Tab-separated table of C-alpha atoms and ligand atoms in Angstrom:
chain	number	residue	atom	x	y	z
A	12	MET	CA	29.110	1.030	4.452
A	13	THR	CA	28.853	-2.331	6.517
A	14	ASN	CA	27.654	-0.060	9.139
A	15	VAL	CA	25.027	1.833	7.710
A	16	LEU	CA	23.675	-1.738	6.315
A	17	ASN	CA	23.692	-3.201	9.846
A	18	ARG	CA	22.092	0.095	10.876
A	19	ARG	CA	19.036	-0.291	8.084
A	20	SER	CA	18.658	-4.157	8.700
A	21	PHE	CA	18.545	-3.488	12.568
A	22	LEU	CA	15.907	-0.639	11.871
A	23	ALA	CA	13.854	-2.766	9.528
A	24	SER	CA	13.766	-5.543	11.870
A	25	ALA	CA	12.628	-2.938	14.785
A	26	LEU	CA	10.365	-1.543	12.479
A	27	SER	CA	8.560	-4.786	12.073
A	28	THR	CA	7.734	-5.021	15.787
A	29	SER	CA	5.598	-2.613	17.971
A	30	TRP	CA	8.682	-0.661	18.133
A	31	LEU	CA	7.191	1.887	16.458
A	32	ALA	CA	4.824	2.840	19.231
A	33	SER	CA	8.037	4.097	21.264
A	34	GLN	CA	8.708	6.537	18.749
A	35	SER	CA	12.183	6.051	19.202
A	36	LEU	CA	13.048	6.617	15.288
A	37	MET	CA	12.619	10.738	15.512
A	38	PRO	CA	14.992	12.468	13.820
A	39	SER	CA	17.419	14.266	15.954
A	40	GLU	CA	15.987	17.588	14.969
A	41	THR	CA	13.093	17.044	15.571
A	42	ALA	CA	11.803	18.075	19.599
A	43	ALA	CA	10.829	15.227	21.694
A	44	CYS	CA	7.202	16.334	21.779
A	45	GLU	CA	6.131	16.743	18.226
A	46	PRO	CA	4.617	13.435	16.639
A	47	PRO	CA	6.815	11.137	14.578
A	48	LEU	CA	7.517	12.223	10.746
A	49	THR	CA	5.045	10.492	7.967
A	50	LEU	CA	5.489	9.378	4.422
A	51	ASP	CA	3.542	8.812	1.111
A	52	ILE	CA	5.957	6.652	-0.095
A	53	HIS	CA	4.040	6.046	-4.073
A	54	VAL	CA	2.956	9.625	-5.609
A	55	HIS	CA	3.512	10.058	-9.328
A	56	LEU	CA	4.633	12.812	-11.453
A	57	PHE	CA	2.974	13.281	-14.521
A	58	GLY	CA	3.237	15.333	-17.448
A	59	VAL	CA	2.609	15.531	-21.551
A	60	GLY	CA	5.936	17.136	-22.403
A	61	GLU	CA	4.633	20.510	-22.365
A	62	GLY	CA	7.380	23.086	-21.663
A	63	GLY	CA	10.309	20.718	-22.353
A	64	THR	CA	9.704	18.758	-19.079
A	65	GLY	CA	10.607	15.650	-21.316
A	66	CYS	CA	7.449	13.700	-20.250
A	67	ARG	CA	5.606	11.305	-22.305
A	68	ILE	CA	2.113	9.722	-22.618
A	69	ALA	CA	1.135	7.582	-25.501
A	70	GLN	CA	-1.501	8.522	-27.449
A	71	PRO	CA	-4.223	5.673	-26.851
A	72	ILE	CA	-3.736	6.626	-22.782
A	73	ARG	CA	-4.259	10.381	-23.231
A	74	GLU	CA	-7.392	9.413	-25.072
A	75	GLY	CA	-8.622	7.043	-22.304
A	76	LEU	CA	-11.063	7.720	-19.998
A	77	GLN	CA	-8.845	7.677	-16.767
A	78	PHE	CA	-6.411	10.415	-18.184
A	79	ARG	CA	-9.378	12.522	-18.916
A	80	TYR	CA	-10.908	11.777	-15.640
A	81	VAL	CA	-7.698	12.842	-13.820
A	82	LEU	CA	-7.341	15.946	-16.331
A	83	ALA	CA	-10.861	16.770	-15.022
A	84	LEU	CA	-10.738	16.005	-11.280
A	85	LEU	CA	-7.313	17.923	-10.670
A	86	ARG	CA	-8.650	20.835	-12.879
A	87	LEU	CA	-5.462	20.543	-15.170
A	88	GLN	CA	-6.570	22.299	-18.118
A	89	VAL	CA	-6.267	26.061	-17.288
A	90	PRO	CA	-5.466	28.744	-19.582
A	91	GLY	CA	-2.110	30.005	-20.345
A	92	GLN	CA	-0.692	27.204	-18.288
A	93	THR	CA	1.187	23.854	-19.348
A	94	ILE	CA	-0.628	20.652	-18.426
A	95	ASP	CA	2.826	19.636	-16.675
A	96	ALA	CA	3.050	22.592	-14.527
A	97	ARG	CA	-0.464	22.831	-13.681
A	98	TYR	CA	0.220	19.124	-12.380
A	99	GLU	CA	3.152	20.281	-10.145
A	100	GLU	CA	1.108	23.172	-8.558
A	101	VAL	CA	-1.675	20.681	-7.917
A	102	LEU	CA	0.347	18.097	-6.745
A	103	ALA	CA	2.305	20.680	-4.171
A	104	GLU	CA	-0.803	22.010	-3.238
A	105	GLN	CA	-2.088	18.572	-2.447
A	106	VAL	CA	0.803	17.763	-0.335
A	107	ARG	CA	0.810	20.921	1.685
A	108	GLY	CA	-2.506	19.919	2.713
A	109	SER	CA	-2.167	16.252	3.146
A	110	GLY	CA	-1.284	16.153	6.789
A	111	LEU	CA	1.604	14.409	5.672
A	112	SER	CA	5.574	15.603	6.643
A	113	GLN	CA	7.069	13.909	3.078
A	114	VAL	CA	5.977	12.182	0.028
A	115	ALA	CA	8.190	10.336	-2.574
A	116	ILE	CA	7.819	11.135	-5.815
A	117	LEU	CA	8.232	8.603	-8.776
A	118	GLY	CA	9.743	8.823	-11.851
A	119	GLN	CA	8.987	6.451	-15.146
A	120	ASP	CA	11.592	5.020	-16.904
A	121	ALA	CA	11.301	3.503	-20.452
A	122	VAL	CA	11.159	-0.007	-22.055
A	123	TYR	CA	14.532	-0.930	-23.830
A	124	ASP	CA	15.607	-2.863	-26.528
A	125	ARG	CA	18.019	-5.415	-26.522
A	126	SER	CA	20.992	-3.187	-26.881
A	127	GLY	CA	19.821	-1.538	-23.777
A	128	GLN	CA	18.188	1.649	-26.161
A	129	PRO	CA	14.721	3.239	-25.399
A	130	ASP	CA	11.972	1.504	-27.272
A	131	TRP	CA	10.093	4.548	-27.195
A	132	ALA	CA	7.006	2.958	-29.386
A	133	ARG	CA	6.611	0.418	-26.620
A	134	THR	CA	6.979	3.144	-24.139
A	135	SER	CA	3.545	3.979	-22.726
A	136	PHE	CA	4.437	6.537	-20.001
A	137	TYR	CA	7.515	7.977	-19.383
A	138	VAL	CA	8.882	10.685	-16.603
A	139	PRO	CA	12.536	11.520	-17.023
A	140	ASN	CA	14.723	11.266	-13.839
A	141	ASP	CA	16.034	14.732	-14.490
A	142	TYR	CA	12.303	16.251	-14.640
A	143	VAL	CA	11.926	14.072	-11.148
A	144	PHE	CA	14.991	15.917	-9.456
A	145	ALA	CA	13.918	19.641	-10.719
A	146	VAL	CA	10.639	19.122	-9.527
A	147	VAL	CA	11.561	17.719	-5.645
A	148	ALA	CA	14.276	20.551	-5.993
A	149	ARG	CA	11.518	23.006	-5.854
A	150	HIS	CA	9.735	21.434	-3.206
A	151	SER	CA	12.693	19.807	-1.017
A	152	GLU	CA	10.847	20.637	2.177
A	153	SER	CA	8.215	18.275	1.523
A	154	MET	CA	9.235	15.723	-1.453
A	155	LEU	CA	11.896	13.006	-1.849
A	156	ALA	CA	13.393	11.975	-5.429
A	157	CYS	CA	12.481	8.480	-6.363
A	158	PRO	CA	13.877	8.185	-9.817
A	159	SER	CA	12.884	5.212	-12.303
A	160	ILE	CA	15.742	2.983	-13.686
A	161	ASN	CA	15.187	0.253	-15.824
A	162	PRO	CA	17.885	-2.479	-15.486
A	163	GLU	CA	17.717	-3.331	-18.772
A	164	ARG	CA	19.178	0.156	-19.904
A	165	ALA	CA	23.051	0.353	-21.029
A	166	ASP	CA	23.623	2.638	-18.940
A	167	ALA	CA	22.003	1.543	-15.729
A	168	LEU	CA	24.712	1.408	-13.336
A	169	GLN	CA	26.186	4.886	-14.333
A	170	GLU	CA	22.177	6.519	-13.999
A	171	LEU	CA	22.113	4.279	-10.539
A	172	ALA	CA	25.324	6.534	-9.777
A	173	CYS	CA	24.364	9.868	-11.065
A	174	CYS	CA	20.936	9.284	-9.262
A	175	HIS	CA	22.961	8.378	-5.444
A	176	ALA	CA	24.837	11.576	-5.988
A	177	LYS	CA	22.082	13.639	-6.653
A	178	GLY	CA	20.818	12.542	-3.244
A	179	ALA	CA	17.950	9.682	-4.157
A	180	ARG	CA	17.679	6.910	-1.763
A	181	LEU	CA	14.704	5.060	-3.331
A	182	LEU	CA	14.476	4.224	-7.167
A	183	LYS	CA	11.631	2.429	-8.709
A	184	ILE	CA	11.001	-0.366	-11.030
A	185	HIS	CA	7.882	-0.815	-13.365
A	186	PRO	CA	8.172	-4.178	-14.814
A	187	PRO	CA	5.077	-5.261	-16.372
A	188	THR	CA	5.097	-2.117	-18.274
A	189	GLN	CA	8.601	-1.577	-18.817
A	190	GLY	CA	8.712	-5.084	-19.705
A	191	VAL	CA	11.758	-5.857	-17.281
A	192	ASN	CA	12.356	-9.653	-16.432
A	193	ILE	CA	13.996	-8.524	-12.512
A	194	ALA	CA	14.510	-12.060	-12.012
A	195	ASP	CA	17.318	-12.772	-14.710
A	196	ARG	CA	20.795	-13.052	-13.044
A	197	LYS	CA	22.045	-10.800	-15.691
A	198	HIS	CA	20.794	-8.048	-12.998
A	199	ALA	CA	22.394	-9.399	-9.876
A	200	GLN	CA	25.495	-6.699	-10.308
A	201	PHE	CA	22.890	-4.146	-10.535
A	202	PHE	CA	20.912	-4.805	-7.355
A	203	ARG	CA	24.564	-5.117	-5.446
A	204	CYS	CA	25.224	-1.997	-6.571
A	205	CYS	CA	21.687	-0.797	-5.290
A	206	CYS	CA	22.403	-2.468	-1.803
A	207	GLU	CA	25.597	-1.138	-1.512
A	208	LEU	CA	24.490	2.425	-2.178
A	209	ASN	CA	21.993	1.798	0.254
A	210	MET	CA	18.961	2.526	-2.130
A	211	VAL	CA	15.642	1.327	-1.319
A	212	VAL	CA	14.278	-0.323	-4.603
A	213	LEU	CA	10.344	0.236	-5.283
A	214	VAL	CA	9.146	-2.648	-7.560
A	215	HIS	CA	5.408	-2.534	-8.913
A	216	THR	CA	3.705	-5.891	-8.489
A	217	GLY	CA	0.511	-7.535	-8.333
A	218	HIS	CA	-2.028	-6.590	-11.397
A	219	GLU	CA	-1.546	-3.588	-13.399
A	220	HIS	CA	-5.152	-1.303	-14.647
A	221	SER	CA	-3.787	2.208	-15.015
A	222	ALA	CA	-0.841	1.710	-18.197
A	223	PRO	CA	-0.618	-1.423	-20.734
A	224	VAL	CA	0.925	-4.308	-19.757
A	225	ILE	CA	3.602	-5.871	-21.687
A	226	ASP	CA	3.808	-9.361	-19.609
A	227	LYS	CA	1.436	-9.385	-16.318
A	228	HIS	CA	3.649	-12.293	-15.069
A	229	LEU	CA	6.573	-9.806	-15.056
A	230	ALA	CA	4.719	-8.327	-11.705
A	231	ALA	CA	4.906	-11.598	-9.634
A	232	PRO	CA	6.701	-11.206	-6.072
A	233	SER	CA	8.655	-14.418	-6.299
A	234	ARG	CA	10.746	-11.934	-8.986
A	235	LEU	CA	11.780	-10.043	-6.188
A	236	GLU	CA	14.313	-12.843	-5.114
A	237	LEU	CA	17.080	-12.197	-6.869
A	238	ALA	CA	17.374	-8.332	-5.417
A	239	LEU	CA	16.454	-9.686	-1.910
A	240	ASP	CA	19.048	-11.988	-2.407
A	241	GLN	CA	21.670	-9.209	-3.251
A	242	GLY	CA	20.817	-7.620	0.197
A	243	CYS	CA	18.583	-4.765	-0.975
A	244	THR	CA	15.596	-3.301	1.259
A	245	VAL	CA	12.435	-3.962	-1.507
A	246	VAL	CA	9.564	-2.405	-1.257
A	247	ALA	CA	6.653	-4.504	-3.535
A	248	CYS	CA	4.479	-1.531	-4.308
A	249	HIS	CA	0.243	-2.825	-4.006
A	250	ALA	CA	1.853	-5.848	-2.269
A	251	GLY	CA	1.203	-8.753	-4.935
A	252	THR	CA	-2.976	-7.269	-4.752
A	253	GLY	CA	-5.166	-7.156	-7.532
A	254	TRP	CA	-9.102	-7.318	-8.578
A	255	ILE	CA	-11.113	-10.175	-7.983
A	256	THR	CA	-11.554	-10.678	-11.862
A	257	ASP	CA	-7.441	-10.841	-12.107
A	258	THR	CA	-5.533	-13.904	-12.368
A	259	PRO	CA	-2.799	-15.298	-11.037
A	260	ASP	CA	-3.731	-14.587	-7.129
A	261	GLN	CA	0.166	-12.908	-6.652
A	262	LEU	CA	-1.094	-12.132	-3.007
A	263	PRO	CA	-0.009	-15.407	-1.188
A	264	GLU	CA	3.232	-15.200	-3.178
A	265	PHE	CA	4.160	-11.630	-1.305
A	266	VAL	CA	3.018	-13.023	2.047
A	267	ALA	CA	4.977	-16.090	1.771
A	268	LEU	CA	8.082	-14.067	0.491
A	269	LEU	CA	7.216	-11.577	3.347
A	270	LYS	CA	8.399	-14.283	5.816
A	271	ARG	CA	11.359	-15.267	4.312
A	272	TYR	CA	13.134	-11.923	3.822
A	273	PRO	CA	13.421	-9.240	6.750
A	274	LYS	CA	13.950	-6.582	4.406
A	275	LEU	CA	10.993	-6.729	2.147
A	276	TRP	CA	8.153	-4.419	2.753
A	277	GLY	CA	5.041	-3.988	0.750
A	278	ASP	CA	3.266	-0.720	0.299
A	279	THR	CA	-0.242	0.220	0.592
A	280	SER	CA	-0.641	2.180	-2.842
A	281	VAL	CA	-4.374	1.973	-4.894
A	282	LEU	CA	-5.395	-0.375	-1.989
A	283	GLY	CA	-8.264	2.244	-1.287
A	284	THR	CA	-9.588	1.983	-4.107
A	285	LEU	CA	-13.064	-0.232	-5.448
A	286	GLY	CA	-11.196	-3.218	-7.136
A	287	ARG	CA	-8.578	-3.915	-4.548
A	288	VAL	CA	-11.455	-4.106	-1.559
A	289	ARG	CA	-11.259	-7.689	-1.318
A	290	ASP	CA	-7.303	-8.000	-1.495
A	291	PHE	CA	-6.848	-4.975	0.968
A	292	GLY	CA	-9.509	-6.938	3.155
A	293	ARG	CA	-7.380	-10.063	3.375
A	294	LEU	CA	-3.962	-8.119	4.309
A	295	LEU	CA	-5.640	-6.373	6.984
A	296	GLU	CA	-6.764	-9.636	7.929
A	297	HIS	CA	-3.157	-11.379	8.118
A	298	GLU	CA	-1.372	-11.446	11.305
A	299	GLU	CA	0.548	-8.896	12.860
A	300	LEU	CA	3.742	-9.761	10.970
A	301	VAL	CA	2.378	-9.088	7.541
A	302	ARG	CA	0.428	-5.850	8.522
A	303	SER	CA	3.478	-4.336	10.565
A	304	ARG	CA	5.758	-4.716	7.237
A	305	LEU	CA	2.960	-2.712	5.378
A	306	LEU	CA	4.311	1.062	4.412
A	307	HIS	CA	1.832	3.802	3.250
A	308	GLY	CA	0.859	4.944	-0.252
A	309	SER	CA	-1.452	6.289	-2.050
A	310	ASP	CA	-1.028	6.006	-5.944
A	311	PHE	CA	-1.469	9.624	-6.314
A	312	PRO	CA	-3.274	11.129	-8.656
A	313	PHE	CA	-5.505	7.788	-8.816
A	314	PRO	CA	-8.334	8.593	-5.942
A	315	ALA	CA	-9.202	6.507	-3.206
A	316	SER	CA	-13.021	5.367	-3.132
A	317	PRO	CA	-14.087	5.283	1.068
A	318	ALA	CA	-17.483	4.434	-0.487
A	319	ALA	CA	-16.183	0.967	-1.398
A	320	PHE	CA	-14.963	0.391	2.202
A	321	ALA	CA	-18.413	1.198	3.489
A	322	ALA	CA	-19.074	-2.368	4.812
A	323	ARG	CA	-15.869	-2.453	6.921
A	324	LEU	CA	-16.121	1.479	7.890
A	325	GLY	CA	-20.111	2.072	8.263
A	326	ALA	CA	-21.755	4.035	5.608
A	327	GLU	CA	-21.733	7.260	7.566
A	328	SER	CA	-17.869	7.274	8.404
A	329	ALA	CA	-17.396	6.499	4.209
A	330	ARG	CA	-19.566	9.036	3.313
A	331	GLN	CA	-17.840	11.510	5.330
A	332	LEU	CA	-14.153	10.433	3.765
A	333	GLU	CA	-15.474	10.459	0.836
A	334	GLN	CA	-16.014	14.606	1.020
A	335	GLU	CA	-12.376	15.013	1.166
A	336	THR	CA	-11.178	16.811	-1.939
A	337	ASN	CA	-7.336	16.362	-1.103
A	338	LEU	CA	-6.487	13.548	-2.753
A	339	LEU	CA	-3.503	12.611	-0.670
A	340	LYS	CA	-5.633	13.439	2.626
A	341	LYS	CA	-8.418	11.272	1.420
A	342	ASP	CA	-6.240	8.334	0.735
A	343	PHE	CA	-4.369	8.604	4.286
A	344	ALA	CA	-8.041	9.424	6.147
A	345	LEU	CA	-9.394	5.715	4.595
A	346	LYS	CA	-6.093	4.398	5.645
A	347	GLU	CA	-6.185	5.605	9.244
A	348	ALA	CA	-9.406	4.413	9.366
A	349	LEU	CA	-8.835	1.113	8.271
A	350	GLY	CA	-6.555	0.799	11.192
A	351	ILE	CA	-3.289	1.045	9.024
A	352	GLY	CA	-2.516	4.583	8.022
A	353	ARG	CA	-0.581	6.637	10.879
A	354	ALA	CA	2.131	3.433	11.763
A	355	SER	CA	2.856	2.445	8.298
A	356	ALA	CA	3.529	6.209	7.092
A	357	GLN	CA	5.829	6.387	10.048
A	358	ARG	CA	7.292	3.312	8.960
A	359	GLY	CA	7.404	4.431	5.480
A	360	TYR	CA	9.038	7.443	6.313
A	361	ALA	CA	12.085	5.701	8.147
A	362	VAL	CA	12.937	3.232	5.765
A	363	ALA	CA	12.984	5.777	3.116
A	364	ASN	CA	15.227	8.171	5.504
A	365	VAL	CA	17.482	6.195	7.320
A	366	CYS	CA	20.740	6.042	5.553
B	415	ZN	ZN1	1.995	3.708	-8.782
């Protein structure tokens, strides 16, 4: 285990330099002349529970504009097919056409009550880990499982061991929608186990606009310190960003933490959208130390908006990027045009696959 941890620590620090340019992290089975492998580390699995998937989406979300927009955009309502099965089909099609080597498929755990039991009334959406593993098993050449474990659940440690045994090397926590304070000392043991199992911990940070928030302060990057102090490799999803109207501004907190913890990364998921233009720009204008710690993520199925970046890219480039109908490809192409795409996707692959 020590050797494994030392190897990841070494690679993490190596990855944050210009080391990637030498492309020395190619898996041994990859021929030397092939390009390094790439990963989108933030792709959502969704479902409404049709066909026994176990997924749930609360009624207010199902009736909301964003949900209906995604249904129409991905043409998820097809006669003779469940929404859940159709979503998997569209996702697999888009992954195949994305140009990326792999995508990480995210589950979403429930809210838990004080006794560690699921609180369905407060759970806005839910994607069970069993369903994540079932979907990934059907597309194992291109999908990695990222189950979700709320540390508040009574059986969190058993679920962690179970997910690890099934091959997961990533896990996701969404504090503002799952109502969990990951800075609470009682979770130190959970994070120590994550570290011992060499599981990369993805945590939502920054402001959430796609699901009901229980407490926005739970998304503060400073709350990652407990997990980092236990030795975990942590990915701050969305890098602590928000809209220009959001308060407090959590981005400086993420950047300060990045400088203190070499095993902290940020992902670029949802940063290609209109609301994040300002904060994505702030990240891109930071020194190499910050940019070299960003991992590519899309936040599929939420689409990127290249037109919003016309001032940075030029109107014609933005217009051309807008034409792309594959959402994963569109997001990746936008980030490549912004100078942060391919290297960040290669870093993501390395962080997720080195174990
Ligand atoms: Zn997300």
